[in-house]
Amino acid sequence: MTVLLYITTMAVRKILTIPDPRLYEISEKVTEFGRPLRPLIRDMFDTMYAADGVGLAAIQIGVKKRILVLDLTHFGFVKGVFINPEVVEQSKEMQEGDEGCLSVPGLSVPLKRPKYVKVKYQDLNGSERIIEGEMLLARALLHEMDHLDGKVFVDLLEPAIKREVAEDIERIKQGLMPQKERIPEYRKEVSKARA
Ligand code: NI
């Protein structure tokens, strides 16, 4: 007699939200590559997709490793895993745009970022690679890399904007939604793409 067992490999993990202290910790460099990393990477993608995100850092699911995943294919950019990423070059020219974060649910606010960035990183097998990106790709890379250094985007806002959304941030820290939910355009786009 044959018994067939179907196991689902989908694992959506809980996303930490502010002010969880782990979000302010500096993640550790990854030294072991390959197969042992695969379950974590899979969970990161599953968790990101389930939340309609376009990027996720490992620390957002409580894993203190310098790993981030992105899926910007809907916008004509890459999907990938970036391990131990470091900025090697960035433009002085800045881009304007709204930014949101799965760890700060319901809030989207303008944040200036360099328009272009060049990042060196390691892939799943530990090989060194380079990625260059502009606009949303640059923004996403920098946003997720901030997470690896314990920085959440709402702490980087210009003072005037920070004051404007201070009440909403307080609400989010208490586990509530902002008065008026604001979702960045790119996340709305992703939702539409999945509908
Ligand atoms: Ni984030």
PDB file of C-alpha atoms and ligand atoms in Angstrom:
ATOM      1  CA  MET A   1       0.000   0.000   0.000  1.00  0.00           C
ATOM      2  CA  THR A   2       1.258   3.411  -0.924  1.00  0.00           C
ATOM      3  CA  VAL A   3       0.517   6.389   1.181  1.00  0.00           C
ATOM      4  CA  LEU A   4       0.895   9.715  -0.511  1.00  0.00           C
ATOM      5  CA  LEU A   5       1.630  12.616   1.693  1.00  0.00           C
ATOM      6  CA  TYR A   6       1.272  16.114   0.369  1.00  0.00           C
ATOM      7  CA  ILE A   7       3.147  18.729   2.263  1.00  0.00           C
ATOM      8  CA  THR A   8       2.767  22.374   1.500  1.00  0.00           C
ATOM      9  CA  THR A   9       6.048  24.220   1.541  1.00  0.00           C
ATOM     10  CA  MET A  10       4.483  27.642   1.741  1.00  0.00           C
ATOM     11  CA  ALA A  11       5.415  29.345   4.964  1.00  0.00           C
ATOM     12  CA  VAL A  12       4.236  32.817   5.645  1.00  0.00           C
ATOM     13  CA  ARG A  13       5.942  34.226   8.708  1.00  0.00           C
ATOM     14  CA  LYS A  14       4.895  37.048  10.947  1.00  0.00           C
ATOM     15  CA  ILE A  15       6.294  40.413   9.912  1.00  0.00           C
ATOM     16  CA  LEU A  16       7.664  42.435  12.808  1.00  0.00           C
ATOM     17  CA  THR A  17       6.274  45.941  13.065  1.00  0.00           C
ATOM     18  CA  ILE A  18       7.567  49.038  14.825  1.00  0.00           C
ATOM     19  CA  PRO A  19       8.524  49.450  17.632  1.00  0.00           C
ATOM     20  CA  ASP A  20       9.710  45.825  17.857  1.00  0.00           C
ATOM     21  CA  PRO A  21      13.289  46.210  19.150  1.00  0.00           C
ATOM     22  CA  ARG A  22      14.638  43.641  16.687  1.00  0.00           C
ATOM     23  CA  LEU A  23      13.970  46.089  13.845  1.00  0.00           C
ATOM     24  CA  TYR A  24      16.623  48.395  15.327  1.00  0.00           C
ATOM     25  CA  GLU A  25      19.337  45.757  15.568  1.00  0.00           C
ATOM     26  CA  ILE A  26      22.231  45.411  13.158  1.00  0.00           C
ATOM     27  CA  SER A  27      22.043  42.167  11.212  1.00  0.00           C
ATOM     28  CA  GLU A  28      24.995  39.815  11.037  1.00  0.00           C
ATOM     29  CA  LYS A  29      27.062  38.971   8.008  1.00  0.00           C
ATOM     30  CA  VAL A  30      26.184  35.677   6.337  1.00  0.00           C
ATOM     31  CA  THR A  31      29.119  33.246   6.173  1.00  0.00           C
ATOM     32  CA  GLU A  32      27.386  30.015   5.193  1.00  0.00           C
ATOM     33  CA  PHE A  33      25.825  29.795   1.751  1.00  0.00           C
ATOM     34  CA  GLY A  34      23.901  27.349  -0.384  1.00  0.00           C
ATOM     35  CA  ARG A  35      21.343  24.799   0.666  1.00  0.00           C
ATOM     36  CA  PRO A  36      20.973  25.744   4.379  1.00  0.00           C
ATOM     37  CA  LEU A  37      19.739  29.194   3.314  1.00  0.00           C
ATOM     38  CA  ARG A  38      17.014  27.962   0.988  1.00  0.00           C
ATOM     39  CA  PRO A  39      14.152  27.455   3.490  1.00  0.00           C
ATOM     40  CA  LEU A  40      14.677  30.950   4.890  1.00  0.00           C
ATOM     41  CA  ILE A  41      14.759  32.532   1.420  1.00  0.00           C
ATOM     42  CA  ARG A  42      11.590  30.688   0.442  1.00  0.00           C
ATOM     43  CA  ASP A  43       9.832  31.899   3.577  1.00  0.00           C
ATOM     44  CA  MET A  44      10.975  35.443   2.871  1.00  0.00           C
ATOM     45  CA  PHE A  45       9.458  35.394  -0.622  1.00  0.00           C
ATOM     46  CA  ASP A  46       6.236  33.737   0.606  1.00  0.00           C
ATOM     47  CA  THR A  47       5.882  36.274   3.399  1.00  0.00           C
ATOM     48  CA  MET A  48       6.617  39.218   1.112  1.00  0.00           C
ATOM     49  CA  TYR A  49       4.104  38.096  -1.533  1.00  0.00           C
ATOM     50  CA  ALA A  50       1.404  37.399   1.058  1.00  0.00           C
ATOM     51  CA  ALA A  51       1.779  40.998   2.254  1.00  0.00           C
ATOM     52  CA  ASP A  52       1.865  42.468  -1.282  1.00  0.00           C
ATOM     53  CA  GLY A  53       5.393  43.675  -0.701  1.00  0.00           C
ATOM     54  CA  VAL A  54       8.143  44.212  -3.246  1.00  0.00           C
ATOM     55  CA  GLY A  55      11.034  43.759  -0.816  1.00  0.00           C
ATOM     56  CA  LEU A  56      11.799  42.194   2.526  1.00  0.00           C
ATOM     57  CA  ALA A  57      14.829  42.019   4.806  1.00  0.00           C
ATOM     58  CA  ALA A  58      15.402  38.921   6.950  1.00  0.00           C
ATOM     59  CA  ILE A  59      15.218  40.928  10.168  1.00  0.00           C
ATOM     60  CA  GLN A  60      11.599  41.788   9.318  1.00  0.00           C
ATOM     61  CA  ILE A  61      10.761  38.163  10.089  1.00  0.00           C
ATOM     62  CA  GLY A  62      13.109  38.159  13.061  1.00  0.00           C
ATOM     63  CA  VAL A  63      16.175  36.626  11.419  1.00  0.00           C
ATOM     64  CA  LYS A  64      19.255  38.731  12.083  1.00  0.00           C
ATOM     65  CA  LYS A  65      21.102  37.994   8.843  1.00  0.00           C
ATOM     66  CA  ARG A  66      22.212  40.355   6.113  1.00  0.00           C
ATOM     67  CA  ILE A  67      19.819  38.988   3.510  1.00  0.00           C
ATOM     68  CA  LEU A  68      17.180  40.754   1.478  1.00  0.00           C
ATOM     69  CA  VAL A  69      14.805  39.687  -1.247  1.00  0.00           C
ATOM     70  CA  LEU A  70      13.208  41.828  -3.929  1.00  0.00           C
ATOM     71  CA  ASP A  71      10.646  41.192  -6.609  1.00  0.00           C
ATOM     72  CA  LEU A  72      10.232  44.178  -8.888  1.00  0.00           C
ATOM     73  CA  THR A  73       9.468  42.180 -12.027  1.00  0.00           C
ATOM     74  CA  HIS A  74       6.051  43.843 -12.273  1.00  0.00           C
ATOM     75  CA  PHE A  75       7.911  47.130 -12.789  1.00  0.00           C
ATOM     76  CA  GLY A  76      10.451  45.778 -15.257  1.00  0.00           C
ATOM     77  CA  PHE A  77      13.221  45.307 -12.712  1.00  0.00           C
ATOM     78  CA  VAL A  78      14.734  42.239 -11.081  1.00  0.00           C
ATOM     79  CA  LYS A  79      13.658  39.519  -8.746  1.00  0.00           C
ATOM     80  CA  GLY A  80      16.481  38.318  -6.555  1.00  0.00           C
ATOM     81  CA  VAL A  81      18.234  37.477  -3.339  1.00  0.00           C
ATOM     82  CA  PHE A  82      20.946  39.833  -2.130  1.00  0.00           C
ATOM     83  CA  ILE A  83      23.272  38.670   0.619  1.00  0.00           C
ATOM     84  CA  ASN A  84      25.743  40.898   2.496  1.00  0.00           C
ATOM     85  CA  PRO A  85      24.938  43.863   0.225  1.00  0.00           C
ATOM     86  CA  GLU A  86      27.081  47.001   0.331  1.00  0.00           C
ATOM     87  CA  VAL A  87      26.702  50.284  -1.527  1.00  0.00           C
ATOM     88  CA  VAL A  88      29.768  50.920  -3.678  1.00  0.00           C
ATOM     89  CA  GLU A  89      28.463  53.988  -5.500  1.00  0.00           C
ATOM     90  CA  GLN A  90      25.447  56.243  -5.405  1.00  0.00           C
ATOM     91  CA  SER A  91      24.363  59.331  -7.282  1.00  0.00           C
ATOM     92  CA  LYS A  92      24.276  62.803  -5.811  1.00  0.00           C
ATOM     93  CA  GLU A  93      21.145  63.308  -7.815  1.00  0.00           C
ATOM     94  CA  MET A  94      18.138  62.418  -5.715  1.00  0.00           C
ATOM     95  CA  GLN A  95      14.713  61.005  -6.526  1.00  0.00           C
ATOM     96  CA  GLU A  96      11.471  62.027  -4.922  1.00  0.00           C
ATOM     97  CA  GLY A  97       8.812  59.487  -4.177  1.00  0.00           C
ATOM     98  CA  ASP A  98       6.581  57.886  -1.630  1.00  0.00           C
ATOM     99  CA  GLU A  99       7.930  55.053   0.386  1.00  0.00           C
ATOM    100  CA  GLY A 100       6.223  52.424   2.502  1.00  0.00           C
ATOM    101  CA  CYS A 101       7.345  49.508   4.628  1.00  0.00           C
ATOM    102  CA  LEU A 102       5.727  46.232   5.627  1.00  0.00           C
ATOM    103  CA  SER A 103       6.952  46.899   9.160  1.00  0.00           C
ATOM    104  CA  VAL A 104       5.081  50.224   9.224  1.00  0.00           C
ATOM    105  CA  PRO A 105       1.677  49.076   7.944  1.00  0.00           C
ATOM    106  CA  GLY A 106      -0.658  51.605   6.365  1.00  0.00           C
ATOM    107  CA  LEU A 107       1.773  54.486   5.982  1.00  0.00           C
ATOM    108  CA  SER A 108       3.302  55.898   2.843  1.00  0.00           C
ATOM    109  CA  VAL A 109       5.291  59.122   2.907  1.00  0.00           C
ATOM    110  CA  PRO A 110       7.744  60.989   0.698  1.00  0.00           C
ATOM    111  CA  LEU A 111      11.403  60.234   1.252  1.00  0.00           C
ATOM    112  CA  LYS A 112      14.301  61.436  -0.880  1.00  0.00           C
ATOM    113  CA  ARG A 113      16.766  58.771  -1.971  1.00  0.00           C
ATOM    114  CA  PRO A 114      19.667  58.714  -4.416  1.00  0.00           C
ATOM    115  CA  LYS A 115      18.407  58.179  -7.945  1.00  0.00           C
ATOM    116  CA  TYR A 116      21.087  55.638  -8.787  1.00  0.00           C
ATOM    117  CA  VAL A 117      22.943  53.087  -6.732  1.00  0.00           C
ATOM    118  CA  LYS A 118      25.559  50.416  -7.370  1.00  0.00           C
ATOM    119  CA  VAL A 119      25.616  47.579  -4.870  1.00  0.00           C
ATOM    120  CA  LYS A 120      27.951  44.649  -4.446  1.00  0.00           C
ATOM    121  CA  TYR A 121      26.491  41.556  -2.837  1.00  0.00           C
ATOM    122  CA  GLN A 122      26.768  37.787  -2.705  1.00  0.00           C
ATOM    123  CA  ASP A 123      24.314  35.389  -4.304  1.00  0.00           C
ATOM    124  CA  LEU A 124      22.904  32.213  -2.736  1.00  0.00           C
ATOM    125  CA  ASN A 125      26.126  30.357  -3.487  1.00  0.00           C
ATOM    126  CA  GLY A 126      28.338  33.052  -2.059  1.00  0.00           C
ATOM    127  CA  SER A 127      29.585  34.377  -5.401  1.00  0.00           C
ATOM    128  CA  GLU A 128      30.252  38.110  -5.514  1.00  0.00           C
ATOM    129  CA  ARG A 129      28.002  40.096  -7.789  1.00  0.00           C
ATOM    130  CA  ILE A 130      27.148  43.657  -8.680  1.00  0.00           C
ATOM    131  CA  ILE A 131      23.776  45.229  -9.302  1.00  0.00           C
ATOM    132  CA  GLU A 132      23.154  48.725 -10.571  1.00  0.00           C
ATOM    133  CA  GLY A 133      19.751  50.299 -10.306  1.00  0.00           C
ATOM    134  CA  GLU A 134      17.820  53.478 -10.764  1.00  0.00           C
ATOM    135  CA  MET A 135      14.544  54.805  -9.405  1.00  0.00           C
ATOM    136  CA  LEU A 136      12.368  52.136  -7.733  1.00  0.00           C
ATOM    137  CA  LEU A 137      15.157  49.557  -7.813  1.00  0.00           C
ATOM    138  CA  ALA A 138      17.594  51.986  -6.163  1.00  0.00           C
ATOM    139  CA  ARG A 139      14.952  52.978  -3.629  1.00  0.00           C
ATOM    140  CA  ALA A 140      14.088  49.371  -2.789  1.00  0.00           C
ATOM    141  CA  LEU A 141      17.722  48.305  -2.434  1.00  0.00           C
ATOM    142  CA  LEU A 142      18.509  51.238  -0.144  1.00  0.00           C
ATOM    143  CA  HIS A 143      15.326  50.766   1.894  1.00  0.00           C
ATOM    144  CA  GLU A 144      16.043  47.083   2.521  1.00  0.00           C
ATOM    145  CA  MET A 145      19.737  47.704   3.196  1.00  0.00           C
ATOM    146  CA  ASP A 146      18.731  50.214   5.860  1.00  0.00           C
ATOM    147  CA  HIS A 147      16.826  47.392   7.590  1.00  0.00           C
ATOM    148  CA  LEU A 148      20.074  45.411   7.786  1.00  0.00           C
ATOM    149  CA  ASP A 149      21.591  48.315   9.711  1.00  0.00           C
ATOM    150  CA  GLY A 150      18.635  48.610  12.077  1.00  0.00           C
ATOM    151  CA  LYS A 151      17.118  51.631  10.332  1.00  0.00           C
ATOM    152  CA  VAL A 152      13.430  51.977   9.562  1.00  0.00           C
ATOM    153  CA  PHE A 153      12.463  54.534   6.903  1.00  0.00           C
ATOM    154  CA  VAL A 154      10.174  56.572   9.163  1.00  0.00           C
ATOM    155  CA  ASP A 155      13.210  57.523  11.233  1.00  0.00           C
ATOM    156  CA  LEU A 156      14.864  59.038   8.144  1.00  0.00           C
ATOM    157  CA  LEU A 157      12.060  61.439   7.216  1.00  0.00           C
ATOM    158  CA  GLU A 158      12.578  65.170   6.907  1.00  0.00           C
ATOM    159  CA  PRO A 159      11.539  66.914  10.147  1.00  0.00           C
ATOM    160  CA  ALA A 160       8.460  68.614   8.645  1.00  0.00           C
ATOM    161  CA  ILE A 161       7.119  65.338   7.250  1.00  0.00           C
ATOM    162  CA  LYS A 162       7.976  63.540  10.457  1.00  0.00           C
ATOM    163  CA  ARG A 163       5.869  66.029  12.407  1.00  0.00           C
ATOM    164  CA  GLU A 164       3.032  65.643   9.949  1.00  0.00           C
ATOM    165  CA  VAL A 165       2.818  61.882  10.406  1.00  0.00           C
ATOM    166  CA  ALA A 166       3.903  61.688  14.055  1.00  0.00           C
ATOM    167  CA  GLU A 167       0.400  60.825  15.206  1.00  0.00           C
ATOM    168  CA  ASP A 168       0.025  58.063  12.630  1.00  0.00           C
ATOM    169  CA  ILE A 169       3.376  56.599  13.602  1.00  0.00           C
ATOM    170  CA  GLU A 170       2.261  56.567  17.230  1.00  0.00           C
ATOM    171  CA  ARG A 171      -0.929  54.758  16.228  1.00  0.00           C
ATOM    172  CA  ILE A 172       1.033  52.158  14.271  1.00  0.00           C
ATOM    173  CA  LYS A 173       3.341  51.623  17.253  1.00  0.00           C
ATOM    174  CA  GLN A 174       0.246  50.851  19.303  1.00  0.00           C
ATOM    175  CA  GLY A 175      -0.855  48.282  16.752  1.00  0.00           C
ATOM    176  CA  LEU A 176      -3.515  50.535  15.173  1.00  0.00           C
ATOM    177  CA  MET A 177      -3.845  51.707  11.593  1.00  0.00           C
ATOM    178  CA  PRO A 178      -3.176  55.343  10.692  1.00  0.00           C
ATOM    179  CA  GLN A 179      -6.179  57.709  10.629  1.00  0.00           C
ATOM    180  CA  LYS A 180      -6.140  57.558   6.877  1.00  0.00           C
ATOM    181  CA  GLU A 181      -4.449  54.586   5.336  1.00  0.00           C
ATOM    182  CA  ARG A 182      -1.791  55.526   2.804  1.00  0.00           C
ATOM    183  CA  ILE A 183      -0.343  52.865   0.585  1.00  0.00           C
ATOM    184  CA  PRO A 184       2.522  53.620  -1.819  1.00  0.00           C
ATOM    185  CA  GLU A 185       1.629  53.486  -5.507  1.00  0.00           C
ATOM    186  CA  TYR A 186       3.943  50.580  -6.209  1.00  0.00           C
ATOM    187  CA  ARG A 187       2.208  48.432  -3.636  1.00  0.00           C
ATOM    188  CA  LYS A 188      -1.217  49.249  -5.116  1.00  0.00           C
ATOM    189  CA  GLU A 189       0.185  48.248  -8.486  1.00  0.00           C
ATOM    190  CA  VAL A 190       1.354  44.928  -7.101  1.00  0.00           C
ATOM    191  CA  SER A 191      -2.097  44.279  -5.613  1.00  0.00           C
ATOM    192  CA  LYS A 192      -3.700  44.985  -8.963  1.00  0.00           C
ATOM    193  CA  ALA A 193      -1.266  42.633 -10.642  1.00  0.00           C
ATOM    194  CA  ARG A 194      -2.278  39.863  -8.285  1.00  0.00           C
ATOM    195  CA  ALA A 195      -6.007  40.470  -8.473  1.00  0.00           C
TER     196      ALA A 195
HETATM  197 NI    NI B   1      10.784  48.074   5.082  1.00  0.00          NI
END
